[in-house]
Tab-separated table of C-alpha atoms and ligand atoms in Angstrom:
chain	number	residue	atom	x	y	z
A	1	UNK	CA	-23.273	8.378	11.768
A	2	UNK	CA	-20.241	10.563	10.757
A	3	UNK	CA	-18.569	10.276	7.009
A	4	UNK	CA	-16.517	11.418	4.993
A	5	UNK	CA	-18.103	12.458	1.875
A	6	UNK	CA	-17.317	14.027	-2.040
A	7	UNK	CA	-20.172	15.533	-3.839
A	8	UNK	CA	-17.873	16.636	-7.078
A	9	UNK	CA	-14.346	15.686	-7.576
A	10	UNK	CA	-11.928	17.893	-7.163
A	11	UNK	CA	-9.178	19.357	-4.411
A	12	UNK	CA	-8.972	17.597	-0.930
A	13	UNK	CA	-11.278	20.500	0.442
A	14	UNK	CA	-14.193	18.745	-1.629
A	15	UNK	CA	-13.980	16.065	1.637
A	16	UNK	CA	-16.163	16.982	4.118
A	17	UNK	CA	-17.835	15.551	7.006
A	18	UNK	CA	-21.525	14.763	7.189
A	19	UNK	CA	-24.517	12.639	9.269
A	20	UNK	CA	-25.569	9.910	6.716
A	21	UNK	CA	-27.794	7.214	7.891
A	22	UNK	CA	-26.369	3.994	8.896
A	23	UNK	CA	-25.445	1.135	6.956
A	24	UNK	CA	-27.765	-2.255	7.378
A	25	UNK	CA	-26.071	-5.449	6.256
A	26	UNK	CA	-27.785	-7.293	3.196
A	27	UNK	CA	-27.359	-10.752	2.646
A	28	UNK	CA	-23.749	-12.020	2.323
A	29	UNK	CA	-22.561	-8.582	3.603
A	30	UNK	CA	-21.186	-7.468	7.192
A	31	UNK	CA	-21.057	-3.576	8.893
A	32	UNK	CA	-17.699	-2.948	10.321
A	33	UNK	CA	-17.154	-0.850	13.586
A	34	UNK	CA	-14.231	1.447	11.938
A	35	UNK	CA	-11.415	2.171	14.677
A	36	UNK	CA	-8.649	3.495	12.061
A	37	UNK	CA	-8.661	3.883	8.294
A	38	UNK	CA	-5.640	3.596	6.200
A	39	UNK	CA	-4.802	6.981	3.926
A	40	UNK	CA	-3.240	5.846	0.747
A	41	UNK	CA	-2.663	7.820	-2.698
A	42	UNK	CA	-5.166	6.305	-4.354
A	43	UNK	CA	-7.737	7.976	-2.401
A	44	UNK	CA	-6.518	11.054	-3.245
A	45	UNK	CA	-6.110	10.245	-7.100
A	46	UNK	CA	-9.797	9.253	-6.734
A	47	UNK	CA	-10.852	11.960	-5.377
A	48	UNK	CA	-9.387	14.378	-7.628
A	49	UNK	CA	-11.210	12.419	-10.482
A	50	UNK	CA	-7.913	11.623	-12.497
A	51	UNK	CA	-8.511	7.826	-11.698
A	52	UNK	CA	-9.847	4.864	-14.289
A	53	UNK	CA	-12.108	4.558	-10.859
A	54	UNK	CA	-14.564	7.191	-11.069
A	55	UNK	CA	-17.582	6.113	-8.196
A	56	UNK	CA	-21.060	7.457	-8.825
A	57	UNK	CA	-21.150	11.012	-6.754
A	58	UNK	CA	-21.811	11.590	-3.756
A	59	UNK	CA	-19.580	8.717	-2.421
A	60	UNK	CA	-17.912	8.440	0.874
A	61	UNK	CA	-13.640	7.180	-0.194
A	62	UNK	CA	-11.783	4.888	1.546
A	63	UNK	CA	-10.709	0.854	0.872
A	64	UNK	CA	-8.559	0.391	4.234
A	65	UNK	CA	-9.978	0.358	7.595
A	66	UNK	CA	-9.955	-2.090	10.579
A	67	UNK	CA	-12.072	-2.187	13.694
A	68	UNK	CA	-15.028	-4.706	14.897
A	69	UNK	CA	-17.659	-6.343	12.771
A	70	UNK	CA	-20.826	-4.323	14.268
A	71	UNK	CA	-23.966	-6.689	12.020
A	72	UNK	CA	-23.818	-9.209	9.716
A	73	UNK	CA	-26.215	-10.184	7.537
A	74	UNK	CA	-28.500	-13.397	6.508
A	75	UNK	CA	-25.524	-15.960	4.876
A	76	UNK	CA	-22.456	-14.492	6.899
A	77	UNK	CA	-20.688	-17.506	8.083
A	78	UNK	CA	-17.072	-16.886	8.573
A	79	UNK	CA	-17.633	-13.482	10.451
A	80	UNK	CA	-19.911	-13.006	13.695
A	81	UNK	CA	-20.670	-9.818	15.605
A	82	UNK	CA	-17.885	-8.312	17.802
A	83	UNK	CA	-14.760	-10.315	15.431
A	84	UNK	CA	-11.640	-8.411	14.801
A	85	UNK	CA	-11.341	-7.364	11.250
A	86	UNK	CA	-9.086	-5.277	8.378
A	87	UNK	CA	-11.193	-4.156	5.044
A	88	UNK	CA	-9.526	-5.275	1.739
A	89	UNK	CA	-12.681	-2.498	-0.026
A	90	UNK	CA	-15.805	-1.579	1.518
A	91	UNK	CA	-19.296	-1.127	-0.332
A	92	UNK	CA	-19.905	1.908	1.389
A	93	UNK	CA	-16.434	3.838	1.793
A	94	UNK	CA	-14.070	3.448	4.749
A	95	UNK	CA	-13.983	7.124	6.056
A	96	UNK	CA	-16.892	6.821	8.040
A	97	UNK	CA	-17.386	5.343	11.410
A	98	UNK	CA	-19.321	2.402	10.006
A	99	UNK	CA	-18.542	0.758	6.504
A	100	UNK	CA	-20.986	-1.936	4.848
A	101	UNK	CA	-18.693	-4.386	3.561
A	102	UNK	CA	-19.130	-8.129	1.549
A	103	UNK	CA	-18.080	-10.642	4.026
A	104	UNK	CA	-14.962	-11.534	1.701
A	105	UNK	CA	-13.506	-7.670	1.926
A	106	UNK	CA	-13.154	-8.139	5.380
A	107	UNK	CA	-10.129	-10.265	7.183
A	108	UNK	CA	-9.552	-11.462	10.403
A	109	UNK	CA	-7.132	-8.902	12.668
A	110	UNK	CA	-4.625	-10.789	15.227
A	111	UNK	CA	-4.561	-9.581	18.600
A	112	UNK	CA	-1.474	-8.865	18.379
A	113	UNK	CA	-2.412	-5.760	15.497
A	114	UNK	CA	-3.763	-2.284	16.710
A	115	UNK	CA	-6.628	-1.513	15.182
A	116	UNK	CA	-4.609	2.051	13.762
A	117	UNK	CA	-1.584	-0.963	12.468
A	118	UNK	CA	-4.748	-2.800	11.081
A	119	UNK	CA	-5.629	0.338	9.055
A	120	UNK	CA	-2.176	0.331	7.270
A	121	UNK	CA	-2.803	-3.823	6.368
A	122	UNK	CA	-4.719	-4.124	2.829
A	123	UNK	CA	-3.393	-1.920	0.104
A	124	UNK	CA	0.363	-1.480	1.130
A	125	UNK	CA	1.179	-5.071	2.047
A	126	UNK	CA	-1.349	-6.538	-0.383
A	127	UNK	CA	0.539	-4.692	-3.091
A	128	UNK	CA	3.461	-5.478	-2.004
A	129	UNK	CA	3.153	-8.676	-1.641
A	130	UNK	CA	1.203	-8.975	-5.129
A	131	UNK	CA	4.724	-7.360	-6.787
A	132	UNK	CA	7.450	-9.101	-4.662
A	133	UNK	CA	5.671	-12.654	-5.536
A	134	UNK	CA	2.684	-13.080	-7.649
A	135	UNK	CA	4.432	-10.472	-10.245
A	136	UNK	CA	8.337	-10.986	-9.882
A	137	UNK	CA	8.177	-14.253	-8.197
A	138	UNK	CA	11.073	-13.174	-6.120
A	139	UNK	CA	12.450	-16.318	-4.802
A	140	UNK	CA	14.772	-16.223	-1.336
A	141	UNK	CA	18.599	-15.978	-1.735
A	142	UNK	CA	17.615	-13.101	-4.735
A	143	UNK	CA	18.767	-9.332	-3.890
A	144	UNK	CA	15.400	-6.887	-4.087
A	145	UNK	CA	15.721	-3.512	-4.110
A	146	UNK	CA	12.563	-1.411	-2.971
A	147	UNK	CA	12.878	1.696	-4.427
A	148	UNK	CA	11.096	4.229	-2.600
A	149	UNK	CA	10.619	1.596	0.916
A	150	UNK	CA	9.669	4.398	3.359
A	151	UNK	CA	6.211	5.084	2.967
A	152	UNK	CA	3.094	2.866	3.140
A	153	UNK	CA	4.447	0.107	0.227
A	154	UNK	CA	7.934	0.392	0.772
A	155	UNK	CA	8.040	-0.746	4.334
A	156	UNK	CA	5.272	-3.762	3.715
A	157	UNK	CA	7.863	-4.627	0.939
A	158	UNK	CA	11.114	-4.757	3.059
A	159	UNK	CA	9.296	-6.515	5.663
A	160	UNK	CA	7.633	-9.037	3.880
A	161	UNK	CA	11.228	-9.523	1.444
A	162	UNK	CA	13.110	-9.861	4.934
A	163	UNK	CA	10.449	-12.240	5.898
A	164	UNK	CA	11.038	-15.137	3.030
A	165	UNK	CA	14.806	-14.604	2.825
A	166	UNK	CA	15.221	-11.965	-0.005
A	167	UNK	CA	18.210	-9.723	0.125
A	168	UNK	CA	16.602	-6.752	1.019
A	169	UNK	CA	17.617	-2.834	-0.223
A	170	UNK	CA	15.131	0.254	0.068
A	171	UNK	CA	15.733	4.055	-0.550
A	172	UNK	CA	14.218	6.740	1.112
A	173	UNK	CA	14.623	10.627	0.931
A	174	UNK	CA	15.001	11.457	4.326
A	175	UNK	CA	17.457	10.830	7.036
A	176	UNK	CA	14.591	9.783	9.410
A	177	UNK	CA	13.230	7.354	6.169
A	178	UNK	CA	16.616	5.615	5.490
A	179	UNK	CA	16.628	4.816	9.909
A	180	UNK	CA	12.560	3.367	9.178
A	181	UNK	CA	13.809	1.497	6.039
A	182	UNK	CA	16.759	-0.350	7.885
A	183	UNK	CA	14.350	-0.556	11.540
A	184	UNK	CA	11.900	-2.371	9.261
A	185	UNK	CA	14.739	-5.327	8.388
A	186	UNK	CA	16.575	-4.012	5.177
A	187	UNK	CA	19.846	-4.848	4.909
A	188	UNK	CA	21.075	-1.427	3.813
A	189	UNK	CA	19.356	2.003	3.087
A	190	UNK	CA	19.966	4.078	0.260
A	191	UNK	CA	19.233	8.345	0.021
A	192	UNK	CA	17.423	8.544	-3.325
A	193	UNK	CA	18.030	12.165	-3.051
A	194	UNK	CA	21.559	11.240	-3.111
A	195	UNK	CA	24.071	11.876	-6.286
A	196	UNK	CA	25.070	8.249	-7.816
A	197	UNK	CA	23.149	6.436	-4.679
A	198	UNK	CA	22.356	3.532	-7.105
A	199	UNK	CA	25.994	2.818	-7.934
A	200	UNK	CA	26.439	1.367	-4.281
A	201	UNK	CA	24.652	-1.593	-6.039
A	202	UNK	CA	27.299	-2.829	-7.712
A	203	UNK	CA	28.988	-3.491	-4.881
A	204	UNK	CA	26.908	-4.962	-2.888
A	205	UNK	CA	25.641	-7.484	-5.685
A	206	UNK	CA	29.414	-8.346	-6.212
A	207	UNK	CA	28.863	-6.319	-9.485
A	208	UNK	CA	25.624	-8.528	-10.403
A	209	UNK	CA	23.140	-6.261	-10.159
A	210	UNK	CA	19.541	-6.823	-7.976
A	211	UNK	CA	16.990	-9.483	-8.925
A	212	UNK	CA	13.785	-7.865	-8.639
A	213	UNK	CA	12.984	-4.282	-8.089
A	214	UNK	CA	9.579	-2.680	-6.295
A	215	UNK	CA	9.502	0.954	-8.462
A	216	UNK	CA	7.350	3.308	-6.632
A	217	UNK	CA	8.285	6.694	-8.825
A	218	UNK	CA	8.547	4.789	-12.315
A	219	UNK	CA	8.472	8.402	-14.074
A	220	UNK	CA	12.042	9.157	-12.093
A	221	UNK	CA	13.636	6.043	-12.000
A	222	UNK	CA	12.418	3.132	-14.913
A	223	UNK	CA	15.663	3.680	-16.845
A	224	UNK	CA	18.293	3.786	-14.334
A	225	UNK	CA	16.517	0.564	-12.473
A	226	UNK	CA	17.341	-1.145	-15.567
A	227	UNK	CA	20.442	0.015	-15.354
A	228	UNK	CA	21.413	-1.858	-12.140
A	229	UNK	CA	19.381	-5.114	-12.871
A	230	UNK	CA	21.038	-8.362	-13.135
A	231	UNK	CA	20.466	-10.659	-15.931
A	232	UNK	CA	16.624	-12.100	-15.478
A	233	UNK	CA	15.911	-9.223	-13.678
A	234	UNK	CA	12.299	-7.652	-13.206
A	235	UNK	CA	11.249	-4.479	-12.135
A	236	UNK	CA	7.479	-4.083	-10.924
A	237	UNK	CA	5.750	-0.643	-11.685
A	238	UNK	CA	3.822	0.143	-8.574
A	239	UNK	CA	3.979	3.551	-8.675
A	240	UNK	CA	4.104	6.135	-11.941
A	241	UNK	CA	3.333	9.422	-11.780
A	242	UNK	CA	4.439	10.935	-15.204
A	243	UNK	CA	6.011	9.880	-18.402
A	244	UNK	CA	9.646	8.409	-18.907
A	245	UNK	CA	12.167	7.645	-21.689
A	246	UNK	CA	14.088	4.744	-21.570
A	247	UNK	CA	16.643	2.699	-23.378
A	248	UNK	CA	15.629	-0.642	-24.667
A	249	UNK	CA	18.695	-1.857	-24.995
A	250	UNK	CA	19.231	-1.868	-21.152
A	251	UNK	CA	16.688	-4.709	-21.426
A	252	UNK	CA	17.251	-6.514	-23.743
A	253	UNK	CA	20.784	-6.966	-22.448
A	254	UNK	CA	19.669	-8.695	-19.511
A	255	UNK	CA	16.738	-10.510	-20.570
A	256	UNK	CA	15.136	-7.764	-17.843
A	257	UNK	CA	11.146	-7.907	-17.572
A	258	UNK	CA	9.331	-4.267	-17.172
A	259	UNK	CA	5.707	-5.865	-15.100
A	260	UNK	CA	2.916	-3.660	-14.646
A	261	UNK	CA	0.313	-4.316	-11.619
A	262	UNK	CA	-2.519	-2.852	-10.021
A	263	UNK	CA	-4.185	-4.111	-7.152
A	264	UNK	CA	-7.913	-3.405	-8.877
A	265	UNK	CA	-7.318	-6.361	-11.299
A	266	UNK	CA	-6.204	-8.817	-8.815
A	267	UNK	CA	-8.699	-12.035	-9.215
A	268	UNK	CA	-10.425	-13.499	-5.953
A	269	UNK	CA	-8.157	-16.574	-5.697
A	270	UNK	CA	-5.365	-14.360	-6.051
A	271	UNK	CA	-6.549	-12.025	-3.144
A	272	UNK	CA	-7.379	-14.946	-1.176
A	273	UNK	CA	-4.494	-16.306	-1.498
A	274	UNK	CA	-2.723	-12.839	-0.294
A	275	UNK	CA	-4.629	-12.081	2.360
A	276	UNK	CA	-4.029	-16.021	3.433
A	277	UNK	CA	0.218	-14.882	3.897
A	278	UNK	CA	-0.686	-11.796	5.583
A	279	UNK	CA	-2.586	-13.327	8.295
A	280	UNK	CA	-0.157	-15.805	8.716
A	281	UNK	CA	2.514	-12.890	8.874
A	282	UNK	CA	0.375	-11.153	10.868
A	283	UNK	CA	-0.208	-13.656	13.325
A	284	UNK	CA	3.520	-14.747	13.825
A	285	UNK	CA	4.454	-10.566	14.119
A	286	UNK	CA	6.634	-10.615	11.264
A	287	UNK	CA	3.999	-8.256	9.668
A	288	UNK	CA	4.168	-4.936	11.476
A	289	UNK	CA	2.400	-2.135	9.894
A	290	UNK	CA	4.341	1.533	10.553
A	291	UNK	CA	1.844	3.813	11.669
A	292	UNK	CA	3.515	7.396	11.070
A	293	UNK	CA	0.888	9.740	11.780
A	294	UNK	CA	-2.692	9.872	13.220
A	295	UNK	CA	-5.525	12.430	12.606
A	296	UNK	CA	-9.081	12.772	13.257
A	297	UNK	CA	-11.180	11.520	10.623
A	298	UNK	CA	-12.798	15.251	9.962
A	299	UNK	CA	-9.009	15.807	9.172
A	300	UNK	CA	-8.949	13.692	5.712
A	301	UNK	CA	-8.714	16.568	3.488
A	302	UNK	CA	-5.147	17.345	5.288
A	303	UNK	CA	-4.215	13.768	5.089
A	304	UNK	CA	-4.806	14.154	1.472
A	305	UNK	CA	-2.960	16.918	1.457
A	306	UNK	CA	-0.260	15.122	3.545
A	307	UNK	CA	-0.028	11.814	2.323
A	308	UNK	CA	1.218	13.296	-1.870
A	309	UNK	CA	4.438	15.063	0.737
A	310	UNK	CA	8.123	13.897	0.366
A	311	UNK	CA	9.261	12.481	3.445
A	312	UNK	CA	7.623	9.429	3.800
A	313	UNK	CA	7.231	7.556	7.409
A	314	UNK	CA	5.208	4.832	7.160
A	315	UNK	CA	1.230	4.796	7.084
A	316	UNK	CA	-1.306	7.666	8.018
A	317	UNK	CA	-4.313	6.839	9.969
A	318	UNK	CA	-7.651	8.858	10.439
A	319	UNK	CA	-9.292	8.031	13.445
A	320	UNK	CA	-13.612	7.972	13.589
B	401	NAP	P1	3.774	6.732	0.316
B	401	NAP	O1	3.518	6.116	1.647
B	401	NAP	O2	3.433	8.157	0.080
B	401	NAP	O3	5.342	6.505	-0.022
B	401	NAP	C1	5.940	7.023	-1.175
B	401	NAP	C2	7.344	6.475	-1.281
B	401	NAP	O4	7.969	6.922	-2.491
B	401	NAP	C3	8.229	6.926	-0.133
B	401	NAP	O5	9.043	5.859	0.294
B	401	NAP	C4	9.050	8.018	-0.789
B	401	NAP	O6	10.279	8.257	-0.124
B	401	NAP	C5	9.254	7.374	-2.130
B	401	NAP	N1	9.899	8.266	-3.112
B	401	NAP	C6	9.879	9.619	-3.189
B	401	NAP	N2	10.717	10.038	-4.182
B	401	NAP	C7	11.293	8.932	-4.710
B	401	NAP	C8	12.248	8.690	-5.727
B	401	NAP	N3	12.807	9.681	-6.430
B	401	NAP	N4	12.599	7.404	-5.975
B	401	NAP	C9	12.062	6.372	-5.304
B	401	NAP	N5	11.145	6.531	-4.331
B	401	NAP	C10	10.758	7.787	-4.039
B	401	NAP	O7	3.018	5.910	-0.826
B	401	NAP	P2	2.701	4.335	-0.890
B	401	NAP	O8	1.364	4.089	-0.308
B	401	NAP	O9	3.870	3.606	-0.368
B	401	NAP	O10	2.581	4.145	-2.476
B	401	NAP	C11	3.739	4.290	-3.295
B	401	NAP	C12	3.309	4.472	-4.755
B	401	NAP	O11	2.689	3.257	-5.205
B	401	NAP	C13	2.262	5.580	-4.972
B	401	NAP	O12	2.494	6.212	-6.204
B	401	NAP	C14	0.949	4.815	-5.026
B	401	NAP	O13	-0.034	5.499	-5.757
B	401	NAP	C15	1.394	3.537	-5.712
B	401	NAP	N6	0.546	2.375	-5.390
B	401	NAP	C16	0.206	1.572	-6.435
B	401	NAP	C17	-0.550	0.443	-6.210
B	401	NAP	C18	-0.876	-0.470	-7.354
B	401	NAP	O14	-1.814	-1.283	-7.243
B	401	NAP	N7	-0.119	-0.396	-8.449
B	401	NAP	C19	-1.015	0.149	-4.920
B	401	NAP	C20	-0.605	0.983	-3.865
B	401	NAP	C21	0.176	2.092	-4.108
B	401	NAP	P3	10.589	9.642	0.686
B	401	NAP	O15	9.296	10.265	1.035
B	401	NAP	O16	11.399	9.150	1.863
B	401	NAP	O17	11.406	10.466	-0.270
């Protein structure tokens, strides 16, 4: 079969594509058809070898990918041959056209979900759904503001916010982001390229400030989102990509909470419990993955290159 595969770490032109034998299910463990695999930074920060998550070389990347489960092996009892799935990780790498997976990475895919919306399931909604409520408990009737809600994340986020009755805000950069981030059900859109966007929320928190905030470019914005909290506020760190220097005082003026969270140390009740909402949401179509761009899975070293670009439009997808 056809993979994607890294022998040292490095630039995205260290992804190329290869034959590698096919994957045969042990026990407790399923092979999964891949139709479309999700492209998310990570990959890329994997990749390049800058990651806590260093796999053992050569090693085919990729966590996100839906499609049909092709084997299963001795012990597989929620899964059967032929069964619409999404990946939440795969044993073997999702940038292939077959992935060997654990029965519990892989989740039941509505019919209602392409498999290329399937691909764009696990890490953005799972993420932001671990943020919006495991980490900030955001509650309905409280004002969120997703900062940075037009890519992958962001539009999980506002849908999923929208979903349980948050007030919902997200920012993007672009004029075609800002039409995404209101399409997907936020109340307003903010240009984060804009001068003084964030003092808009004042007024539309009645001078309060927002509840919770989703931070996907902590290095930019930490300071200035504790700027516009309200008292009890929290701001998740999804996303950092550099150093930042902020005020304390901001804080501890609002009894504001700074949370940390990455999906790799979510616990298996946890994730069961997240994956349990996002069927449901699935199911019921209030979960619609944005599928911005598609390319052919020999084509993952420009979706590397791609996916790091301002500009943001929802998920891209490789195709096997
Ligand atoms: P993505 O699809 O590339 O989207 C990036 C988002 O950041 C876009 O909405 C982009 O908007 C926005 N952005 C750009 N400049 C910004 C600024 N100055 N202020 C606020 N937002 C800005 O990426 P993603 O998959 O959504 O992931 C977002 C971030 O979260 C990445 O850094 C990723 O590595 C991280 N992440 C962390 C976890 C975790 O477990 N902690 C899990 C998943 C992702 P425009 O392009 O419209 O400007």
């Amino acid at each position: 079969m056809k993979a994607i595969r890294v022998h040292e770490f490095g630039g995205p032109e260290v992804l190329r594509l290869e034959d590698v034998p096919e994957p045969r299910p042990g026990a407790g463990q399923v092979v999964v058809r891949v139709r479309a695999v999700g492209v998310n930074p990570v990959d890329t920060y994997i990749r390049s070898g800058a990651h806590a998550v260093r796999p053992a070389l050569p090693y085919t990347p990729g966590l996100d990918a839906a499609g049909e489960v092709a084997a299963v092996g001795e012990g597989v009892t929620r899964l059967s041959a032929g069964q619409r799935v999404y990946t939440a990780g795969s044993l073997s790498g999702t940038y292939a056209e077959l992935a060997l997976c654990e029965e519990s990475q892989c989740h039941a895919l509505p019919e209602r979900v392409s498999f290329k919306e399937g691909a764009g399931v696990n890490t953005p909604y799972a993420t932001a759904y671990r943020a919006l409520f495991q980490r900030a408990q955001g509650r309905p009737g409280e004002t969120v503001l997703v900062h940075g809600a037009s890519g992958g994340v962001g539009t999980a986020a506002v849908q999923l916010a929208r979903a349980a009755g948050l007030r919902v805000v997200g920012t993007a950069g672009t004029e075609e982001g800002l039409r995404l981030v209101i399409e997907q059900g936020a109340h307003e859109a903010l240009d984060h390229g804009a001068p003084d966007y964030l003092g808009r929320l004042a007024e539309l928190t009645g001078g309060r400030g927002v509840d919770v905030i989703l931070e996907m470019l902590a290095n930019v914005n930490l300071n200035r989102d504790l700027e516009v909290l309200a008292k009890g506020g929290r701001v998740v760190v999804v996303g950092s990509r550099g150093t930042v220097e902020i005020n304390p005082r901001l804080a501890m003026t609002r009894d504001a909470t700074i949370l940390g969270m990455t999906l790799f140390n979510i616990s298996p009740r946890d994730s069961a419990s997240i994956h349990a909402a996002l069927g449901a949401g699935l199911e019921a179509g209030t979960l619609r993955p944005v599928v911005g761009r598609e390319l052919p899975l020999a084509e993952a070293a420009r979706a590397h290159g791609e996916v790091l670009k301002p500009g943001a439009h929802g998920k891209i997808v490789l195709i096997p």
